[in-house]
């Protein structure tokens, strides 16, 4: 039995499919198993568990022979190093108690001198897992090139949007990018490679390049002419805000990413030659990613991972009060399927049907506050499933032609949901729109009542627009 953590993430989601295609018995552990269930094949087990909850780990690891540890806290707004440390300690202890015979862990390349906090944490996690007494195979990789990956999305967005780029010093750092297909092949083989003890393997593609060279190669393959102008300034904070404006990254992730890419991340030994993988070069990796980008969405996307919004916020013991519910409805002559059509298309490129500029301002404010903003979009323009992202929301429930419930992942002093229901009636159907808010203390109440007049205008006119689109066939 293989236990897979991080299966809702970019790499984990692709590794899950590879393991299922091989016919492996897989158990996935997730904080929100209901979001992951629809992505698994028949026979794959999905259980609830959290690396910060030791009791849940014991149950998840019971009976597992191999355990993949693909968890990190880079999206956390808190002390991610401490969270990673505690999580790894919990997992190591539970794996030892469960009799796991091997842990496979994906870490990051980089020399142990003057590492960024993110890379330092990745190395520390590897040390903790190896010290558990359970043989641990640690793969250290540079940036991952593949459709939907964090690094590729950054390179693609920068190169597509900016014909002239003022590039900070980190753009000259050396990397050894690895294609996501090669990375998955390494991870699969790491579970069976012959080693009776813990080992660290540095892996990468067959070429070493700078981030600037990656951008130029992307531009060449896309037929774009781009000018890169290097400057000696731009701090990680300024760079992260810049990335947030022109790429899908939000400031918190951008800052941690820039902190890491300032350092060279290249392979320094050939220990990984024991694997059968023959990694491709960066040109081939980009070409393959671009072929997949021609589809409307990638197999997995970094922004779809539950961790992309960070840990659920803690309000220091503040209890949520009575839920505030703001509900309104309109009747339409459209049948339920027609009435639901614009609802299922909401967000992303389709927008929010009223006051899109206000939604964009809210997204910018969220970015500046360390939130996810509106950059994630949605994975498909027509279809939604539980767990999908819709800008700064996540699909919590969806029933075809009946219900869509979105849970907020923007920065809020409380918890919020936006729900749409379609109910058939004698003349067609009724569309009901409901905003639900759980305020956290006085700040939450103040937030709701200060913004309520604006929310009322936006939601009322959005609902009218939904009715008009339903009756006009979605136009």
GROMACS .gro file of C-alpha atoms in nm:
model
  475
    1UNK     CA    1   0.000   0.000   0.000
    2UNK     CA    2   0.126   0.348  -0.093
    3UNK     CA    3   0.023   0.651   0.111
    4UNK     CA    4   0.031   0.972  -0.093
    5UNK     CA    5   0.022   1.309   0.076
    6UNK     CA    6  -0.015   1.628  -0.124
    7UNK     CA    7  -0.231   1.460  -0.389
    8UNK     CA    8  -0.434   1.780  -0.435
    9UNK     CA    9  -0.118   1.966  -0.538
   10UNK     CA   10   0.047   2.011  -0.875
   11UNK     CA   11   0.310   1.736  -0.848
   12UNK     CA   12   0.102   1.511  -0.623
   13UNK     CA   13  -0.194   1.515  -0.859
   14UNK     CA   14   0.022   1.398  -1.148
   15UNK     CA   15   0.201   1.140  -0.936
   16UNK     CA   16  -0.137   1.003  -0.828
   17UNK     CA   17  -0.238   0.942  -1.189
   18UNK     CA   18   0.098   0.776  -1.265
   19UNK     CA   19   0.063   0.541  -0.968
   20UNK     CA   20  -0.296   0.457  -1.060
   21UNK     CA   21  -0.193   0.386  -1.421
   22UNK     CA   22   0.063   0.139  -1.284
   23UNK     CA   23  -0.211  -0.040  -1.089
   24UNK     CA   24  -0.066   0.049  -0.749
   25UNK     CA   25  -0.281   0.034  -0.436
   26UNK     CA   26  -0.292   0.400  -0.333
   27UNK     CA   27  -0.434   0.575  -0.031
   28UNK     CA   28  -0.447   0.956  -0.048
   29UNK     CA   29  -0.449   1.170   0.263
   30UNK     CA   30  -0.604   1.517   0.243
   31UNK     CA   31  -0.732   1.781   0.482
   32UNK     CA   32  -1.049   1.803   0.271
   33UNK     CA   33  -1.100   1.453   0.128
   34UNK     CA   34  -1.428   1.555  -0.036
   35UNK     CA   35  -1.234   1.789  -0.266
   36UNK     CA   36  -0.998   1.512  -0.374
   37UNK     CA   37  -1.241   1.222  -0.412
   38UNK     CA   38  -1.359   1.322  -0.761
   39UNK     CA   39  -0.999   1.325  -0.892
   40UNK     CA   40  -0.916   0.966  -0.800
   41UNK     CA   41  -0.968   0.642  -0.988
   42UNK     CA   42  -1.195   0.367  -0.869
   43UNK     CA   43  -1.011   0.167  -0.604
   44UNK     CA   44  -0.801   0.457  -0.477
   45UNK     CA   45  -0.876   0.526  -0.113
   46UNK     CA   46  -0.910   0.884   0.013
   47UNK     CA   47  -0.889   0.953   0.385
   48UNK     CA   48  -0.895   1.265   0.596
   49UNK     CA   49  -0.572   1.365   0.764
   50UNK     CA   50  -0.352   1.660   0.848
   51UNK     CA   51   0.024   1.654   0.905
   52UNK     CA   52  -0.034   1.898   1.192
   53UNK     CA   53  -0.276   1.651   1.358
   54UNK     CA   54  -0.076   1.348   1.484
   55UNK     CA   55  -0.383   1.137   1.561
   56UNK     CA   56  -0.509   1.160   1.203
   57UNK     CA   57  -0.167   1.051   1.074
   58UNK     CA   58  -0.168   0.724   1.268
   59UNK     CA   59  -0.491   0.618   1.098
   60UNK     CA   60  -0.380   0.731   0.753
   61UNK     CA   61  -0.042   0.553   0.769
   62UNK     CA   62  -0.174   0.227   0.913
   63UNK     CA   63  -0.087  -0.055   0.671
   64UNK     CA   64   0.121   0.162   0.437
   65UNK     CA   65   0.454   0.031   0.309
   66UNK     CA   66   0.563   0.338   0.108
   67UNK     CA   67   0.476   0.696   0.205
   68UNK     CA   68   0.520   0.996  -0.026
   69UNK     CA   69   0.573   1.321   0.160
   70UNK     CA   70   0.482   1.605  -0.078
   71UNK     CA   71   0.371   1.859   0.180
   72UNK     CA   72   0.496   2.213   0.234
   73UNK     CA   73   0.365   2.533   0.391
   74UNK     CA   74   0.492   2.789   0.137
   75UNK     CA   75   0.139   2.923   0.096
   76UNK     CA   76   0.103   2.981   0.468
   77UNK     CA   77   0.075   3.337   0.595
   78UNK     CA   78   0.230   3.237   0.929
   79UNK     CA   79   0.567   3.093   1.030
   80UNK     CA   80   0.593   2.837   0.752
   81UNK     CA   81   0.931   2.708   0.874
   82UNK     CA   82   0.787   2.615   1.212
   83UNK     CA   83   0.480   2.460   1.050
   84UNK     CA   84   0.698   2.253   0.817
   85UNK     CA   85   0.916   2.146   1.110
   86UNK     CA   86   0.625   2.031   1.326
   87UNK     CA   87   0.453   1.862   1.032
   88UNK     CA   88   0.765   1.663   0.941
   89UNK     CA   89   0.822   1.558   1.303
   90UNK     CA   90   0.462   1.439   1.332
   91UNK     CA   91   0.484   1.246   1.006
   92UNK     CA   92   0.820   1.089   1.092
   93UNK     CA   93   0.697   0.961   1.429
   94UNK     CA   94   0.373   0.823   1.284
   95UNK     CA   95   0.554   0.655   0.992
   96UNK     CA   96   0.790   0.481   1.233
   97UNK     CA   97   0.502   0.361   1.452
   98UNK     CA   98   0.312   0.234   1.147
   99UNK     CA   99   0.608   0.030   1.024
  100UNK     CA  100   0.649   0.218   0.696
  101UNK     CA  101   0.945   0.073   0.506
  102UNK     CA  102   1.029   0.383   0.297
  103UNK     CA  103   0.950   0.753   0.282
  104UNK     CA  104   0.991   0.934  -0.050
  105UNK     CA  105   1.029   1.310  -0.010
  106UNK     CA  106   1.056   1.585  -0.270
  107UNK     CA  107   1.282   1.869  -0.157
  108UNK     CA  108   1.469   2.151  -0.327
  109UNK     CA  109   1.814   2.193  -0.478
  110UNK     CA  110   2.058   2.438  -0.325
  111UNK     CA  111   2.383   2.439  -0.133
  112UNK     CA  112   2.357   2.439   0.246
  113UNK     CA  113   2.525   2.783   0.273
  114UNK     CA  114   2.313   3.101   0.285
  115UNK     CA  115   1.993   2.929   0.177
  116UNK     CA  116   1.664   3.115   0.152
  117UNK     CA  117   1.415   3.040   0.434
  118UNK     CA  118   1.211   2.825   0.194
  119UNK     CA  119   1.503   2.609   0.078
  120UNK     CA  120   1.644   2.593   0.430
  121UNK     CA  121   1.309   2.459   0.546
  122UNK     CA  122   1.299   2.200   0.266
  123UNK     CA  123   1.641   2.069   0.368
  124UNK     CA  124   1.543   2.064   0.734
  125UNK     CA  125   1.234   1.858   0.655
  126UNK     CA  126   1.454   1.604   0.476
  127UNK     CA  127   1.684   1.583   0.778
  128UNK     CA  128   1.388   1.526   1.011
  129UNK     CA  129   1.245   1.248   0.794
  130UNK     CA  130   1.582   1.074   0.763
  131UNK     CA  131   1.637   1.091   1.139
  132UNK     CA  132   1.308   0.904   1.197
  133UNK     CA  133   1.475   0.568   1.146
  134UNK     CA  134   1.255   0.502   0.842
  135UNK     CA  135   1.471   0.476   0.525
  136UNK     CA  136   1.403   0.799   0.335
  137UNK     CA  137   1.474   0.874  -0.031
  138UNK     CA  138   1.497   1.250  -0.075
  139UNK     CA  139   1.487   1.394  -0.426
  140UNK     CA  140   1.615   1.751  -0.453
  141UNK     CA  141   1.489   1.928  -0.763
  142UNK     CA  142   1.520   2.271  -0.919
  143UNK     CA  143   1.224   2.448  -1.081
  144UNK     CA  144   0.963   2.232  -1.253
  145UNK     CA  145   0.866   2.301  -1.614
  146UNK     CA  146   0.520   2.182  -1.710
  147UNK     CA  147   0.182   2.323  -1.805
  148UNK     CA  148   0.024   2.462  -1.490
  149UNK     CA  149   0.339   2.456  -1.274
  150UNK     CA  150   0.421   2.753  -1.053
  151UNK     CA  151   0.755   2.825  -1.224
  152UNK     CA  152   0.624   2.783  -1.578
  153UNK     CA  153   0.322   3.004  -1.508
  154UNK     CA  154   0.558   3.276  -1.385
  155UNK     CA  155   0.785   3.253  -1.691
  156UNK     CA  156   0.491   3.234  -1.930
  157UNK     CA  157   0.307   3.532  -1.779
  158UNK     CA  158   0.615   3.755  -1.766
  159UNK     CA  159   0.724   3.675  -2.120
  160UNK     CA  160   0.377   3.699  -2.275
  161UNK     CA  161   0.282   4.028  -2.111
  162UNK     CA  162   0.604   4.230  -2.108
  163UNK     CA  163   0.783   4.308  -2.436
  164UNK     CA  164   1.045   4.495  -2.233
  165UNK     CA  165   1.142   4.357  -1.893
  166UNK     CA  166   1.338   4.536  -1.622
  167UNK     CA  167   1.500   4.229  -1.471
  168UNK     CA  168   1.642   4.213  -1.115
  169UNK     CA  169   1.956   4.024  -1.020
  170UNK     CA  170   1.776   3.694  -0.952
  171UNK     CA  171   1.692   3.656  -1.324
  172UNK     CA  172   2.064   3.577  -1.376
  173UNK     CA  173   2.067   3.293  -1.120
  174UNK     CA  174   2.144   2.947  -1.258
  175UNK     CA  175   1.890   2.668  -1.242
  176UNK     CA  176   1.860   2.315  -1.373
  177UNK     CA  177   1.491   2.298  -1.466
  178UNK     CA  178   1.328   1.958  -1.478
  179UNK     CA  179   1.029   1.861  -1.692
  180UNK     CA  180   0.733   1.754  -1.483
  181UNK     CA  181   0.716   1.420  -1.669
  182UNK     CA  182   1.077   1.346  -1.571
  183UNK     CA  183   1.011   1.448  -1.213
  184UNK     CA  184   0.716   1.208  -1.191
  185UNK     CA  185   0.930   0.930  -1.337
  186UNK     CA  186   1.193   0.991  -1.068
  187UNK     CA  187   0.928   0.988  -0.794
  188UNK     CA  188   0.777   0.661  -0.917
  189UNK     CA  189   1.117   0.494  -0.937
  190UNK     CA  190   1.221   0.628  -0.595
  191UNK     CA  191   0.971   0.394  -0.433
  192UNK     CA  192   1.147   0.084  -0.569
  193UNK     CA  193   1.509   0.185  -0.625
  194UNK     CA  194   1.744  -0.048  -0.439
  195UNK     CA  195   1.880   0.127  -0.133
  196UNK     CA  196   1.863  -0.017   0.214
  197UNK     CA  197   1.919   0.315   0.384
  198UNK     CA  198   1.836   0.681   0.352
  199UNK     CA  199   1.977   0.865   0.052
  200UNK     CA  200   1.967   1.212  -0.105
  201UNK     CA  201   1.958   1.245  -0.485
  202UNK     CA  202   1.996   1.571  -0.672
  203UNK     CA  203   1.790   1.563  -0.991
  204UNK     CA  204   1.743   1.804  -1.280
  205UNK     CA  205   1.711   1.834  -1.654
  206UNK     CA  206   2.006   1.788  -1.885
  207UNK     CA  207   2.085   2.162  -1.914
  208UNK     CA  208   2.175   2.442  -1.674
  209UNK     CA  209   2.034   2.785  -1.763
  210UNK     CA  210   1.949   3.119  -1.605
  211UNK     CA  211   1.592   3.239  -1.559
  212UNK     CA  212   1.663   3.501  -1.824
  213UNK     CA  213   1.763   3.228  -2.069
  214UNK     CA  214   1.442   3.041  -1.989
  215UNK     CA  215   1.239   3.352  -2.072
  216UNK     CA  216   1.428   3.402  -2.398
  217UNK     CA  217   1.375   3.038  -2.496
  218UNK     CA  218   1.006   3.064  -2.416
  219UNK     CA  219   0.987   3.380  -2.629
  220UNK     CA  220   1.173   3.210  -2.915
  221UNK     CA  221   0.931   2.917  -2.920
  222UNK     CA  222   0.631   3.149  -2.907
  223UNK     CA  223   0.770   3.374  -3.180
  224UNK     CA  224   0.792   3.675  -2.948
  225UNK     CA  225   1.058   3.946  -2.946
  226UNK     CA  226   1.152   4.040  -2.590
  227UNK     CA  227   1.411   4.274  -2.443
  228UNK     CA  228   1.553   4.206  -2.096
  229UNK     CA  229   1.721   4.500  -1.922
  230UNK     CA  230   1.911   4.394  -1.606
  231UNK     CA  231   1.917   4.624  -1.303
  232UNK     CA  232   2.104   4.570  -0.974
  233UNK     CA  233   1.808   4.663  -0.754
  234UNK     CA  234   1.457   4.532  -0.684
  235UNK     CA  235   1.438   4.363  -0.343
  236UNK     CA  236   1.248   4.034  -0.300
  237UNK     CA  237   0.953   4.230  -0.162
  238UNK     CA  238   0.942   4.468  -0.460
  239UNK     CA  239   0.996   4.180  -0.701
  240UNK     CA  240   0.710   3.985  -0.543
  241UNK     CA  241   0.471   4.279  -0.577
  242UNK     CA  242   0.584   4.320  -0.938
  243UNK     CA  243   0.519   3.951  -1.003
  244UNK     CA  244   0.176   3.984  -0.844
  245UNK     CA  245   0.083   4.257  -1.091
  246UNK     CA  246   0.185   4.078  -1.410
  247UNK     CA  247   0.169   3.707  -1.328
  248UNK     CA  248  -0.068   3.459  -1.159
  249UNK     CA  249   0.142   3.470  -0.840
  250UNK     CA  250   0.025   3.656  -0.534
  251UNK     CA  251   0.266   3.853  -0.317
  252UNK     CA  252   0.317   3.601  -0.036
  253UNK     CA  253   0.406   3.315  -0.272
  254UNK     CA  254   0.602   3.551  -0.498
  255UNK     CA  255   0.822   3.672  -0.214
  256UNK     CA  256   0.912   3.319  -0.104
  257UNK     CA  257   0.974   3.213  -0.462
  258UNK     CA  258   1.204   3.509  -0.531
  259UNK     CA  259   1.389   3.440  -0.205
  260UNK     CA  260   1.462   3.091  -0.338
  261UNK     CA  261   1.548   3.169  -0.700
  262UNK     CA  262   1.809   3.425  -0.598
  263UNK     CA  263   2.037   3.126  -0.533
  264UNK     CA  264   2.175   2.886  -0.793
  265UNK     CA  265   1.985   2.558  -0.791
  266UNK     CA  266   2.192   2.313  -0.995
  267UNK     CA  267   2.295   1.950  -0.959
  268UNK     CA  268   2.642   1.915  -0.803
  269UNK     CA  269   2.689   1.536  -0.817
  270UNK     CA  270   2.589   1.239  -1.029
  271UNK     CA  271   2.441   1.016  -0.758
  272UNK     CA  272   2.108   1.005  -0.947
  273UNK     CA  273   2.269   0.804  -1.229
  274UNK     CA  274   2.132   0.493  -1.053
  275UNK     CA  275   1.787   0.589  -1.180
  276UNK     CA  276   1.682   0.484  -1.530
  277UNK     CA  277   1.536   0.828  -1.608
  278UNK     CA  278   1.702   1.016  -1.894
  279UNK     CA  279   1.588   1.375  -1.835
  280UNK     CA  280   1.514   1.608  -2.124
  281UNK     CA  281   1.664   1.954  -2.171
  282UNK     CA  282   1.488   2.283  -2.101
  283UNK     CA  283   1.400   2.344  -2.465
  284UNK     CA  284   1.213   2.016  -2.494
  285UNK     CA  285   1.047   2.070  -2.157
  286UNK     CA  286   0.919   2.413  -2.261
  287UNK     CA  287   0.799   2.279  -2.597
  288UNK     CA  288   0.605   2.002  -2.424
  289UNK     CA  289   0.455   2.245  -2.173
  290UNK     CA  290   0.348   2.477  -2.456
  291UNK     CA  291   0.174   2.191  -2.635
  292UNK     CA  292  -0.027   2.129  -2.322
  293UNK     CA  293  -0.092   2.502  -2.280
  294UNK     CA  294  -0.280   2.486  -2.610
  295UNK     CA  295  -0.549   2.304  -2.418
  296UNK     CA  296  -0.775   2.527  -2.211
  297UNK     CA  297  -0.648   2.387  -1.884
  298UNK     CA  298  -0.365   2.172  -1.752
  299UNK     CA  299  -0.402   1.828  -1.596
  300UNK     CA  300  -0.315   1.983  -1.262
  301UNK     CA  301  -0.239   2.343  -1.170
  302UNK     CA  302  -0.037   2.475  -0.876
  303UNK     CA  303  -0.317   2.720  -0.792
  304UNK     CA  304  -0.575   2.441  -0.756
  305UNK     CA  305  -0.390   2.296  -0.459
  306UNK     CA  306  -0.570   2.355  -0.130
  307UNK     CA  307  -0.242   2.488   0.005
  308UNK     CA  308  -0.241   2.768  -0.252
  309UNK     CA  309  -0.467   2.966  -0.018
  310UNK     CA  310  -0.259   2.885   0.290
  311UNK     CA  311  -0.384   2.731   0.610
  312UNK     CA  312  -0.738   2.811   0.719
  313UNK     CA  313  -0.717   3.130   0.925
  314UNK     CA  314  -0.710   3.115   1.301
  315UNK     CA  315  -0.889   3.387   1.495
  316UNK     CA  316  -0.725   3.327   1.833
  317UNK     CA  317  -1.020   3.155   1.993
  318UNK     CA  318  -1.275   3.411   1.874
  319UNK     CA  319  -1.603   3.228   1.828
  320UNK     CA  320  -1.809   3.287   1.521
  321UNK     CA  321  -2.142   3.439   1.597
  322UNK     CA  322  -2.475   3.384   1.428
  323UNK     CA  323  -2.435   3.358   1.055
  324UNK     CA  324  -2.543   3.662   0.858
  325UNK     CA  325  -2.748   3.559   0.556
  326UNK     CA  326  -2.835   3.789   0.267
  327UNK     CA  327  -3.060   3.611   0.019
  328UNK     CA  328  -3.258   3.727  -0.285
  329UNK     CA  329  -3.434   3.556  -0.575
  330UNK     CA  330  -3.576   3.627  -0.920
  331UNK     CA  331  -3.811   3.429  -1.141
  332UNK     CA  332  -3.720   3.361  -1.501
  333UNK     CA  333  -3.895   3.203  -1.795
  334UNK     CA  334  -3.579   3.000  -1.865
  335UNK     CA  335  -3.569   2.629  -1.791
  336UNK     CA  336  -3.336   2.523  -1.503
  337UNK     CA  337  -3.058   2.411  -1.740
  338UNK     CA  338  -3.060   2.749  -1.917
  339UNK     CA  339  -3.083   2.938  -1.588
  340UNK     CA  340  -2.786   2.747  -1.448
  341UNK     CA  341  -2.566   2.792  -1.757
  342UNK     CA  342  -2.433   3.143  -1.671
  343UNK     CA  343  -2.395   3.039  -1.307
  344UNK     CA  344  -2.163   2.753  -1.392
  345UNK     CA  345  -1.955   2.991  -1.610
  346UNK     CA  346  -1.909   3.256  -1.341
  347UNK     CA  347  -1.564   3.398  -1.266
  348UNK     CA  348  -1.241   3.366  -1.463
  349UNK     CA  349  -1.262   3.518  -1.811
  350UNK     CA  350  -1.643   3.539  -1.793
  351UNK     CA  351  -1.624   3.777  -1.498
  352UNK     CA  352  -1.888   3.833  -1.230
  353UNK     CA  353  -2.160   3.985  -1.446
  354UNK     CA  354  -2.166   4.320  -1.270
  355UNK     CA  355  -1.898   4.560  -1.150
  356UNK     CA  356  -1.601   4.357  -1.268
  357UNK     CA  357  -1.376   4.656  -1.196
  358UNK     CA  358  -1.489   4.644  -0.833
  359UNK     CA  359  -1.408   4.274  -0.816
  360UNK     CA  360  -1.064   4.347  -0.960
  361UNK     CA  361  -1.003   4.619  -0.700
  362UNK     CA  362  -1.100   4.369  -0.428
  363UNK     CA  363  -0.853   4.125  -0.581
  364UNK     CA  364  -0.570   4.381  -0.577
  365UNK     CA  365  -0.643   4.466  -0.212
  366UNK     CA  366  -0.636   4.095  -0.132
  367UNK     CA  367  -0.298   4.058  -0.306
  368UNK     CA  368  -0.155   4.351  -0.111
  369UNK     CA  369  -0.280   4.189   0.209
  370UNK     CA  370  -0.102   3.861   0.128
  371UNK     CA  371  -0.408   3.684  -0.013
  372UNK     CA  372  -0.462   3.495  -0.337
  373UNK     CA  373  -0.628   3.777  -0.529
  374UNK     CA  374  -0.805   3.710  -0.859
  375UNK     CA  375  -0.503   3.551  -1.032
  376UNK     CA  376  -0.603   3.187  -1.008
  377UNK     CA  377  -0.899   3.209  -1.244
  378UNK     CA  378  -1.073   2.877  -1.298
  379UNK     CA  379  -0.954   2.548  -1.455
  380UNK     CA  380  -1.226   2.526  -1.722
  381UNK     CA  381  -1.455   2.791  -1.870
  382UNK     CA  382  -1.764   2.570  -1.882
  383UNK     CA  383  -1.744   2.306  -1.612
  384UNK     CA  384  -1.694   2.318  -1.236
  385UNK     CA  385  -1.630   2.043  -0.985
  386UNK     CA  386  -1.589   2.036  -0.610
  387UNK     CA  387  -1.244   2.166  -0.518
  388UNK     CA  388  -1.197   2.384  -0.828
  389UNK     CA  389  -1.077   2.741  -0.781
  390UNK     CA  390  -1.284   3.034  -0.910
  391UNK     CA  391  -1.067   3.344  -0.866
  392UNK     CA  392  -1.050   3.393  -0.487
  393UNK     CA  393  -1.326   3.137  -0.421
  394UNK     CA  394  -1.326   2.757  -0.415
  395UNK     CA  395  -1.612   2.532  -0.520
  396UNK     CA  396  -1.751   2.368  -0.209
  397UNK     CA  397  -2.060   2.209  -0.364
  398UNK     CA  398  -2.201   2.180  -0.715
  399UNK     CA  399  -2.509   1.996  -0.843
  400UNK     CA  400  -2.578   2.019  -1.215
  401UNK     CA  401  -2.857   2.267  -1.297
  402UNK     CA  402  -2.939   2.310  -0.928
  403UNK     CA  403  -2.666   2.438  -0.697
  404UNK     CA  404  -2.327   2.611  -0.685
  405UNK     CA  405  -2.171   2.704  -0.351
  406UNK     CA  406  -1.842   2.892  -0.336
  407UNK     CA  407  -1.629   2.924  -0.022
  408UNK     CA  408  -1.422   3.243   0.008
  409UNK     CA  409  -1.043   3.218   0.020
  410UNK     CA  410  -0.969   3.591   0.017
  411UNK     CA  411  -0.850   3.767   0.334
  412UNK     CA  412  -1.157   3.828   0.553
  413UNK     CA  413  -1.233   3.885   0.923
  414UNK     CA  414  -1.453   3.577   0.915
  415UNK     CA  415  -1.575   3.306   0.680
  416UNK     CA  416  -1.790   3.364   0.373
  417UNK     CA  417  -1.984   3.171   0.111
  418UNK     CA  418  -2.169   3.269  -0.206
  419UNK     CA  419  -2.440   3.028  -0.315
  420UNK     CA  420  -2.660   3.005  -0.625
  421UNK     CA  421  -2.965   2.779  -0.649
  422UNK     CA  422  -3.200   2.712  -0.939
  423UNK     CA  423  -3.545   2.569  -0.862
  424UNK     CA  424  -3.802   2.482  -1.131
  425UNK     CA  425  -4.142   2.650  -1.116
  426UNK     CA  426  -4.457   2.657  -1.328
  427UNK     CA  427  -4.331   2.938  -1.551
  428UNK     CA  428  -3.969   2.828  -1.582
  429UNK     CA  429  -3.742   2.852  -1.279
  430UNK     CA  430  -3.634   3.061  -0.982
  431UNK     CA  431  -3.274   3.173  -0.934
  432UNK     CA  432  -3.179   3.230  -0.571
  433UNK     CA  433  -2.855   3.397  -0.470
  434UNK     CA  434  -2.737   3.381  -0.108
  435UNK     CA  435  -2.437   3.546   0.058
  436UNK     CA  436  -2.344   3.392   0.393
  437UNK     CA  437  -2.097   3.543   0.638
  438UNK     CA  438  -1.964   3.419   0.972
  439UNK     CA  439  -1.811   3.729   1.135
  440UNK     CA  440  -1.509   3.685   1.361
  441UNK     CA  441  -1.574   3.925   1.647
  442UNK     CA  442  -1.640   4.297   1.615
  443UNK     CA  443  -1.404   4.341   1.320
  444UNK     CA  444  -1.609   4.090   1.123
  445UNK     CA  445  -1.935   4.264   1.206
  446UNK     CA  446  -1.787   4.602   1.112
  447UNK     CA  447  -1.662   4.459   0.780
  448UNK     CA  448  -2.004   4.324   0.689
  449UNK     CA  449  -2.208   4.634   0.775
  450UNK     CA  450  -1.964   4.885   0.623
  451UNK     CA  451  -1.963   4.700   0.292
  452UNK     CA  452  -2.325   4.584   0.298
  453UNK     CA  453  -2.463   4.877   0.086
  454UNK     CA  454  -2.204   4.804  -0.185
  455UNK     CA  455  -2.261   4.428  -0.164
  456UNK     CA  456  -2.635   4.482  -0.198
  457UNK     CA  457  -2.593   4.679  -0.518
  458UNK     CA  458  -2.343   4.434  -0.668
  459UNK     CA  459  -2.536   4.118  -0.580
  460UNK     CA  460  -2.875   4.257  -0.683
  461UNK     CA  461  -2.751   4.366  -1.024
  462UNK     CA  462  -2.555   4.044  -1.068
  463UNK     CA  463  -2.876   3.851  -1.011
  464UNK     CA  464  -3.063   4.060  -1.267
  465UNK     CA  465  -2.785   4.001  -1.516
  466UNK     CA  466  -2.800   3.626  -1.452
  467UNK     CA  467  -3.173   3.632  -1.532
  468UNK     CA  468  -3.112   3.826  -1.852
  469UNK     CA  469  -2.839   3.586  -1.963
  470UNK     CA  470  -3.057   3.284  -1.882
  471UNK     CA  471  -3.342   3.418  -2.096
  472UNK     CA  472  -3.115   3.518  -2.384
  473UNK     CA  473  -2.942   3.183  -2.406
  474UNK     CA  474  -2.629   3.286  -2.213
  475UNK     CA  475  -2.547   3.602  -2.410
   0.00000   0.00000   0.00000
